[in-house]
Coordinates of C-alpha atoms in Angstrom, one line a residue:
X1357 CA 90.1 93.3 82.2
X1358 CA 92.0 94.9 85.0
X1359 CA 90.4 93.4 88.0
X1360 CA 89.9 95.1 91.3
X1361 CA 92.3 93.3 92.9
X1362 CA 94.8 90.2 92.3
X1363 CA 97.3 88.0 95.0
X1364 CA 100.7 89.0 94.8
X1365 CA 102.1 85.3 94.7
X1366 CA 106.2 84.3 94.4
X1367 CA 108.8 82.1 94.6
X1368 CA 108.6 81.7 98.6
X1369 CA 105.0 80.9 98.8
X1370 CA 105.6 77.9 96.0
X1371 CA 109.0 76.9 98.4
X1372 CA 107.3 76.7 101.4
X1373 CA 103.8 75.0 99.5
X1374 CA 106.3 71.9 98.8
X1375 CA 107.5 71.3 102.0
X1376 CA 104.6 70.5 103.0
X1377 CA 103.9 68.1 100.1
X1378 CA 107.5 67.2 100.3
X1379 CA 106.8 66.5 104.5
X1380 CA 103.4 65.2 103.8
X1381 CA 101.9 67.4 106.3
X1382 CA 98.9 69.0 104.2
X1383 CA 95.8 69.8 106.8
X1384 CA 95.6 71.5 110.1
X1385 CA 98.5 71.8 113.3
X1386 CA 101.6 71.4 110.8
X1387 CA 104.9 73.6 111.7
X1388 CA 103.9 76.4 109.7
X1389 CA 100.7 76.6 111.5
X1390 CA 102.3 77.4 114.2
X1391 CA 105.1 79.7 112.9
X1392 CA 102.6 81.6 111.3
X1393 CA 100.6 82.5 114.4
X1394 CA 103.9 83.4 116.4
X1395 CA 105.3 86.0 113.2
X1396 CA 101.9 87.5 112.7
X1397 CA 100.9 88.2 116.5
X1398 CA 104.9 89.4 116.5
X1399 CA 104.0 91.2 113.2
X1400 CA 100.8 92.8 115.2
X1401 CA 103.6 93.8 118.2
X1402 CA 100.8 91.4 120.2
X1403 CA 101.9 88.7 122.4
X1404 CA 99.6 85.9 120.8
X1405 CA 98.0 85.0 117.5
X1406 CA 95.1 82.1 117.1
X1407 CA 94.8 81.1 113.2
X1408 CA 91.3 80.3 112.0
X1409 CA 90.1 79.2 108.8
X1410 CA 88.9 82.5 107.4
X1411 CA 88.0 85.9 109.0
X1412 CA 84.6 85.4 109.5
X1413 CA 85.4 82.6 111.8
X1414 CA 87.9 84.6 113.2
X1415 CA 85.7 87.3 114.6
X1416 CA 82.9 84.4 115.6
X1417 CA 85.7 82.8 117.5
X1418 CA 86.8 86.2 119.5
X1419 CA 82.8 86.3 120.3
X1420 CA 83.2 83.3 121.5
X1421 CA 86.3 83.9 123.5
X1422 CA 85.0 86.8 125.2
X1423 CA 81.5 85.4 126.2
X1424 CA 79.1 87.1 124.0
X1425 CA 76.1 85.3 123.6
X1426 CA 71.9 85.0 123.8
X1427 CA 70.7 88.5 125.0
X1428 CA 73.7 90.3 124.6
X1429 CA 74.4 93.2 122.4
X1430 CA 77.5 94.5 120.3
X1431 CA 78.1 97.8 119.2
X1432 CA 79.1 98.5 115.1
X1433 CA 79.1 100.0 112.3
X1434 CA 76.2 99.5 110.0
X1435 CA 78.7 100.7 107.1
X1436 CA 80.8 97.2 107.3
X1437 CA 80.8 93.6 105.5
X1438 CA 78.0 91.6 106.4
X1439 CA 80.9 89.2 108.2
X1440 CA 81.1 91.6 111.1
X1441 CA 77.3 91.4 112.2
X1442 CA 77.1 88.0 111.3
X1443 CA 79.9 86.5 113.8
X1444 CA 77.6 88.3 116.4
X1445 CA 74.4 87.0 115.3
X1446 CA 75.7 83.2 115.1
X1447 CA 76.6 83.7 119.0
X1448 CA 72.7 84.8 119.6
X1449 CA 73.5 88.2 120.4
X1450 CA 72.4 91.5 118.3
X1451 CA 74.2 93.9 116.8
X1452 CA 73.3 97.7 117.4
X1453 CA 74.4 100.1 114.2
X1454 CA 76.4 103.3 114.9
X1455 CA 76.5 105.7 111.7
X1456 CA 79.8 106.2 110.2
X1457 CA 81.5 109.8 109.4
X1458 CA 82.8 111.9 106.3
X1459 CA 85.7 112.7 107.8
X1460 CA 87.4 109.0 108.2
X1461 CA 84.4 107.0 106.6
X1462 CA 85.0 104.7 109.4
X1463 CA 82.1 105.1 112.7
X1464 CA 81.3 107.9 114.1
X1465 CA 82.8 107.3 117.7
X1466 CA 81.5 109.7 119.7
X1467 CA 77.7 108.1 118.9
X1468 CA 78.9 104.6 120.3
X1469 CA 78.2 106.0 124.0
X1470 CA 74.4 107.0 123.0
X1471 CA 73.8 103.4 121.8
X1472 CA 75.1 101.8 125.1
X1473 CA 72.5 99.6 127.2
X1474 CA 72.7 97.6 130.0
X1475 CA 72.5 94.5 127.5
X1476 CA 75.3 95.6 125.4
X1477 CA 78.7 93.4 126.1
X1478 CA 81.1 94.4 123.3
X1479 CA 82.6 97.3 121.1
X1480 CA 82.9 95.8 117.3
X1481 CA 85.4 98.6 115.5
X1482 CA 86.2 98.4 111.9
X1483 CA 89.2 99.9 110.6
X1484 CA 87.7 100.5 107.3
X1485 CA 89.5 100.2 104.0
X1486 CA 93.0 100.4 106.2
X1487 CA 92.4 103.1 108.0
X1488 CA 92.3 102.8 111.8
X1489 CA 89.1 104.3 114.1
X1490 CA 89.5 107.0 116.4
X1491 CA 90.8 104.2 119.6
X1492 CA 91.3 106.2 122.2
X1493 CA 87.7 107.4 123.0
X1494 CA 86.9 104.0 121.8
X1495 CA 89.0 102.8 124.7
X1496 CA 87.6 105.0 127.1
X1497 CA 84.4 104.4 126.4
X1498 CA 85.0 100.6 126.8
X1499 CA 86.4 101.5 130.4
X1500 CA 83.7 103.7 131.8
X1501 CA 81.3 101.2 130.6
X1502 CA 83.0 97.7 131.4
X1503 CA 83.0 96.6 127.9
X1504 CA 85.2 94.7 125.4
X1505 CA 87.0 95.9 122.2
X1506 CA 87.2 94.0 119.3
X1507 CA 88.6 94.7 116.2
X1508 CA 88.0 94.0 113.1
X1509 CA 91.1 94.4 110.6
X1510 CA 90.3 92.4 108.1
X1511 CA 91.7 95.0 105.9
X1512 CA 93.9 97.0 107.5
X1513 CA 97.2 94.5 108.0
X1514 CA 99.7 97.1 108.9
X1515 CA 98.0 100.0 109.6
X1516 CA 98.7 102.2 112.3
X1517 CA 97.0 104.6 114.6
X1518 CA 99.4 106.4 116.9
X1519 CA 102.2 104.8 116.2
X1520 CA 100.7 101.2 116.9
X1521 CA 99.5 98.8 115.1
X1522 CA 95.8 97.8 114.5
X1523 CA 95.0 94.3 116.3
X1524 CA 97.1 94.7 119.2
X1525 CA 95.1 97.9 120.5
X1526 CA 91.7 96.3 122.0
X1527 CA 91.1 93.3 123.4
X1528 CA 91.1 90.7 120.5
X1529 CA 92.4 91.5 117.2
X1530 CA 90.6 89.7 114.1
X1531 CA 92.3 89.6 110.5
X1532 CA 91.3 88.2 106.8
X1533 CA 93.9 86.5 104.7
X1534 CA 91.3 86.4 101.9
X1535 CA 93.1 86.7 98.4
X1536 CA 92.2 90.0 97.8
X1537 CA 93.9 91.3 101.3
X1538 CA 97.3 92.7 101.6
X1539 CA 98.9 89.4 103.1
X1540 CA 96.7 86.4 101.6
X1541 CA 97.0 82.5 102.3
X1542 CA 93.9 82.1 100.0
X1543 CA 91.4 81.9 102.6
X1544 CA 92.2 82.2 106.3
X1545 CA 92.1 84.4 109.2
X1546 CA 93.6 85.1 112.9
X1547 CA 93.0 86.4 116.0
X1548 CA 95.6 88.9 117.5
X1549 CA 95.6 89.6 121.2
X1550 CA 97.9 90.4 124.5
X1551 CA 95.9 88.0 126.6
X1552 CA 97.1 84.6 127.3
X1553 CA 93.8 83.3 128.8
X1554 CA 91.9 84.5 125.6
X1555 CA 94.6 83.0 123.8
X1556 CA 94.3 79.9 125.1
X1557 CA 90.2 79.8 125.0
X1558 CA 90.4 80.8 121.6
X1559 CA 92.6 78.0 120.7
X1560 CA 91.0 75.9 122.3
X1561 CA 87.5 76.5 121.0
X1562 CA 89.2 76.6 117.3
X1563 CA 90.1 73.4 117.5
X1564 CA 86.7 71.3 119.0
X1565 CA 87.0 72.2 122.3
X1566 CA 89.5 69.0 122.8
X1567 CA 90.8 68.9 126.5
X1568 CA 94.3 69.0 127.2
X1569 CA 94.1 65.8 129.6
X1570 CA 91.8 63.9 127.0
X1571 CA 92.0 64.1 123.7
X1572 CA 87.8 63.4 122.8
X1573 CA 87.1 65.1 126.2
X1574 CA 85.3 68.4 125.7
X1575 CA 84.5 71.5 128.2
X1576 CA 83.1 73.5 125.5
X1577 CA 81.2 73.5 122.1
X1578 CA 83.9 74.4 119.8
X1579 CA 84.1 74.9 116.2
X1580 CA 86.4 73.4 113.4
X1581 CA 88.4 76.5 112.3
X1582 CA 91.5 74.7 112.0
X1583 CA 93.9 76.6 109.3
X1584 CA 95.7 74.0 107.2
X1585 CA 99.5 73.9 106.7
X1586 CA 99.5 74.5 103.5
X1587 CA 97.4 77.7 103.9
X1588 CA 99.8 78.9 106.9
X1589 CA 103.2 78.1 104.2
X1590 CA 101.6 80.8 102.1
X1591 CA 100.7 82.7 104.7
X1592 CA 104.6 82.9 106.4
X1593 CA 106.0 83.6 102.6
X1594 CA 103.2 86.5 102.2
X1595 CA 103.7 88.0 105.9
X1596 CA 108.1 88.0 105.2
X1597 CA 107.1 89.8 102.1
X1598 CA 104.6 92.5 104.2
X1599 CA 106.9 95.1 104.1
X1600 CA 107.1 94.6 100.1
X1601 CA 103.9 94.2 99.7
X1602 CA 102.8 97.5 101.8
X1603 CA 104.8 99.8 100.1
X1604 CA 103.7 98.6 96.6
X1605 CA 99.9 99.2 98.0
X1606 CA 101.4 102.6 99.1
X1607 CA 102.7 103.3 96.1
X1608 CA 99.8 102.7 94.3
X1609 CA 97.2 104.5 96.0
X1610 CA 99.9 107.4 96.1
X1611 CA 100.0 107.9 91.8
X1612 CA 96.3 107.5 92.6
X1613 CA 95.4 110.6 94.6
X1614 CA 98.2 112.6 92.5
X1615 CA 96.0 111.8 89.7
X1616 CA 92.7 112.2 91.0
X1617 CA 93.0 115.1 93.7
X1618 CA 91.5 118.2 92.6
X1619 CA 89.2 116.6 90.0
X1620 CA 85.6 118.4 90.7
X1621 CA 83.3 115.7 92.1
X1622 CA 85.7 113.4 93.3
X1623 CA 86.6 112.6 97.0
X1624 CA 89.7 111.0 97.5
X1625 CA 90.6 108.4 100.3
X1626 CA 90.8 110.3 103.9
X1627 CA 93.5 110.2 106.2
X1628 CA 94.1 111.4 109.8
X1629 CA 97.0 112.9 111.0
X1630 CA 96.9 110.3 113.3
X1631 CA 97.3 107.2 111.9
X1632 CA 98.3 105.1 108.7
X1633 CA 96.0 104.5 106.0
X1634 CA 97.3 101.5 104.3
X1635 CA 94.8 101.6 101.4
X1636 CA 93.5 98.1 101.6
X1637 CA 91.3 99.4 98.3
X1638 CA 91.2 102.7 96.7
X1639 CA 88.3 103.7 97.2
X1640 CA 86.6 107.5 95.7
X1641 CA 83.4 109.2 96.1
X1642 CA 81.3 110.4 92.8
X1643 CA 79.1 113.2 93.5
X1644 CA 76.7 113.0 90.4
X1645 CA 75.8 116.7 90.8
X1646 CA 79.3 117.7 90.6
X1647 CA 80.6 114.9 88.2
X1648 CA 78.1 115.1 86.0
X1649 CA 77.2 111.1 86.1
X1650 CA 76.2 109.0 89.0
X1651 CA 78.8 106.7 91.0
X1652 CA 76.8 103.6 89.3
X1653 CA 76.8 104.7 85.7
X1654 CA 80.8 105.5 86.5
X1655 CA 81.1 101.6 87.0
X1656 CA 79.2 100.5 84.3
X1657 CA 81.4 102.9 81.8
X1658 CA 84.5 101.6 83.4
X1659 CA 83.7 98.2 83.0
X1660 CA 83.1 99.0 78.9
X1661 CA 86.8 100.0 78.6
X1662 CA 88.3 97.1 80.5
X1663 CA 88.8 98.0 83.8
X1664 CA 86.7 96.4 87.5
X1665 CA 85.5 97.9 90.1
X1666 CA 83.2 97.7 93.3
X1667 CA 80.5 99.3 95.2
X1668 CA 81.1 100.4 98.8
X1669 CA 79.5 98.0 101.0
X1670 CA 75.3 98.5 101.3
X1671 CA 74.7 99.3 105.3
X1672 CA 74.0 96.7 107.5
X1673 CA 70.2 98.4 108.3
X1674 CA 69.1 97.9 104.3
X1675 CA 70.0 94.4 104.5
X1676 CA 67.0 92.6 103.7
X1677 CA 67.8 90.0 106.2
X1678 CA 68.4 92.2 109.1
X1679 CA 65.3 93.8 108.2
X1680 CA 63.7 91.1 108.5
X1681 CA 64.9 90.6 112.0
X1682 CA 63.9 93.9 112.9
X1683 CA 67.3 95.5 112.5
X1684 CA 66.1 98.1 110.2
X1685 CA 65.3 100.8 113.0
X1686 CA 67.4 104.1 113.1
X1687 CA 68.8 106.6 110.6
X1688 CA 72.2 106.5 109.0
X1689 CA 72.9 109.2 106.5
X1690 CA 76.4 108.7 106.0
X1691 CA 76.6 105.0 105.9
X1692 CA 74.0 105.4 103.2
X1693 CA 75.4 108.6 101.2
X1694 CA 79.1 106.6 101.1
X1695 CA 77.4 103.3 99.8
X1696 CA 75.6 106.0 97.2
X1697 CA 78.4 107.9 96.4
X1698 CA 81.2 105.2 96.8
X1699 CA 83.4 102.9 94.4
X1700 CA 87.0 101.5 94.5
X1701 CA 88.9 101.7 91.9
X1702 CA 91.2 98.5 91.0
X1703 CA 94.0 98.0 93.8
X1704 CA 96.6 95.6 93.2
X1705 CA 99.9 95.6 94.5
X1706 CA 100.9 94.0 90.6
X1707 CA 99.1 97.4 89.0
X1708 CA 101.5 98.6 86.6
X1709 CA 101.9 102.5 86.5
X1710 CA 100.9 102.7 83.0
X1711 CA 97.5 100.8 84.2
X1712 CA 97.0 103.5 87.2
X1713 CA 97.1 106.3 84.5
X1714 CA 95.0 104.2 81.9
X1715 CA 92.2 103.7 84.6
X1716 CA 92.6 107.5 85.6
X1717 CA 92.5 109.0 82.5
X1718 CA 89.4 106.8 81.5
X1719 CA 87.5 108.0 85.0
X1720 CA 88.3 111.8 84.3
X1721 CA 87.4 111.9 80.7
X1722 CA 84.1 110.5 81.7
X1723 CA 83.2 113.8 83.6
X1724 CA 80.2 115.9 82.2
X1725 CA 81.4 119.8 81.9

């Protein structure tokens, strides 16, 4: 089976594993702990990085930083992982849906302003499949209506939009080092941002809330989201490799779209002229009516000869939870036609090219004429 997506694991990652076996300094606030927040925020061009243990945490802690809580809303997609509403719903706030748009597939920015109340706090972006949102409306929108920007690049480690990188351009960054991300440390996550006082909260509230004058002294109700040494070792190895490991993911989604662009009922990944799709997964459209088979009978003949894939994630309004909470209200066409419509393809940086044509052959021949 050639699965959707595998870690890209060497020799540095098993180097830096044993020192810490060799030092004995296995759990949380070892050297590479800290090393691995300094070269990721530097990574990010951001002044400061706060590791958590995985990325859900890591967006629950930025809440947390910035002061959302019990009455307060936060603008998103409703075409996202269920990880994004979720950090805001564990603070007691809501989450209000924006639709997304063909063009990017990320949301559609100029609806954020419409959803804008006097209860809303927070700007939630997410850089979808590695490619960056529209920021500066985003931005400007944040400033006419006093609010905060967080984003969520969980899978977009490197991207760019105008020449900067995601995670340093609002006002908390949050990233996943899950092992099917670009830069993995198995599970674990980070917060990116320019602001030493949100640095510092967020540390602080990451690790317990412990006060700096007394140890089991606490200001706060803080969480345990303490990354472990070991996970940071793998994480320092994977992040001197990013440059590597970038331009095998671009190198891969590149014999991709040779391959598939121009096939009739097939939508490529989008880009925008300005910014830098890193192509966290390959990800196509299937339009049945020009295809000839829907996107979920596509899957299930792929998975017959070998090779995995996934759906595109089913909008935050369907969820049966969120509907349940009365979070069901609104239409959202394209949120809803690109979890119809929408698959990705397998996207390892360890897919060979003779894979990539296998898995691209198979998908065309299964076109009705």
């Amino acid at each position: 089976m050639i699965r959707v997506c595998e870690p890209n694991i060497g020799k540095k990652e098993f180097e830096y594993v044993k020192k810490c076996f060799d030092t004995n300094w296995i759990s949380s606030q070892g050297p590479f702990v800290t090393e691995f927040e300094k070269k990721f925020a530097e990574y990010c061009d951001t002044k400061y990085g706060t590791s958590a243990t995985n990325g859900t945490t890591a967006l629950h802690l930025a809440c947390a930083t910035l002061g959302i809580g019990p009455g307060d809303e936060v603008i998103m997609p409703t075409f996202t992982m269920i990880a994004s509403p979720n950090s805001v719903i564990y603070t007691g706030a809501r989450p209000v849906w924006v639709d997304s748009e063909m063009e990017t597939w990320n949301m559609d920015v100029p609806k954020i302003e419409k959803n804008i109340t006097k209860k809303n706090k927070d700007i939630m972006v997410v850089h979808t499949f590695g490619l960056p949102v529209d920021m500066d409306p985003v931005l400007e929108i944040a400033k006419k209506h006093n609010l905060k920007v967080i984003e969520d690049a969980a899978e977009s480690h490197g991207a760019l939009y105008k020449g900067k990188k995601v995670g340093g351009i609002g006002d908390v960054g949050c990233f996943s080092f899950y092992a099917n991300k670009l830069l993995t440390t198995g599970e674990g996550g980070m917060i990116t941002t320019n602001n030493e006082e949100y640095s510092e909260l967020a540390h602080t509230l990451m690790n317990h809330a412990f006060s700096k004058e007394r140890h089991f002294w606490h200001k706060h109700i803080g969480f345990n989201y303490r990354l472990t040494n070991l996970q940071a070792a793998i994480g320092l190895a994977q992040l001197e490799r990013a440059e590597e490991l970038l331009n095998l993911k671009l190198s891969v989604a590149r014999r991709y779209t040779k391959a598939l662009t121009g096939v009739n009922g097939i939508t490529t990944p989008p880009q925008a002229n300005w910014a830098k799709n890193t192509y966290w997964m390959y990800g196509i459209l299937v339009d049945k009516k020009k295809f000839g088979i829907s996107k979920d009978d596509v899957m299930k003949e792929l998975e017959k000869k070998g090779i995995e894939t996934r759906e595109f994630f089913i909008p935050m309004h369907t969820q049966p939870i969120y509907k349940k909470m009365g979070l069901d209200k609104g239409k959202y066409p394209i949120a809803e036609r690109l979890n119809m419509q929408g698959l990705y393809l397998p996207s390892g940086t360890m897919l060979t090219e003779e894979q990539i044509h296998y898995i691209c052959e198979t998908l065309i021949k299964l076109k009705k004429k």
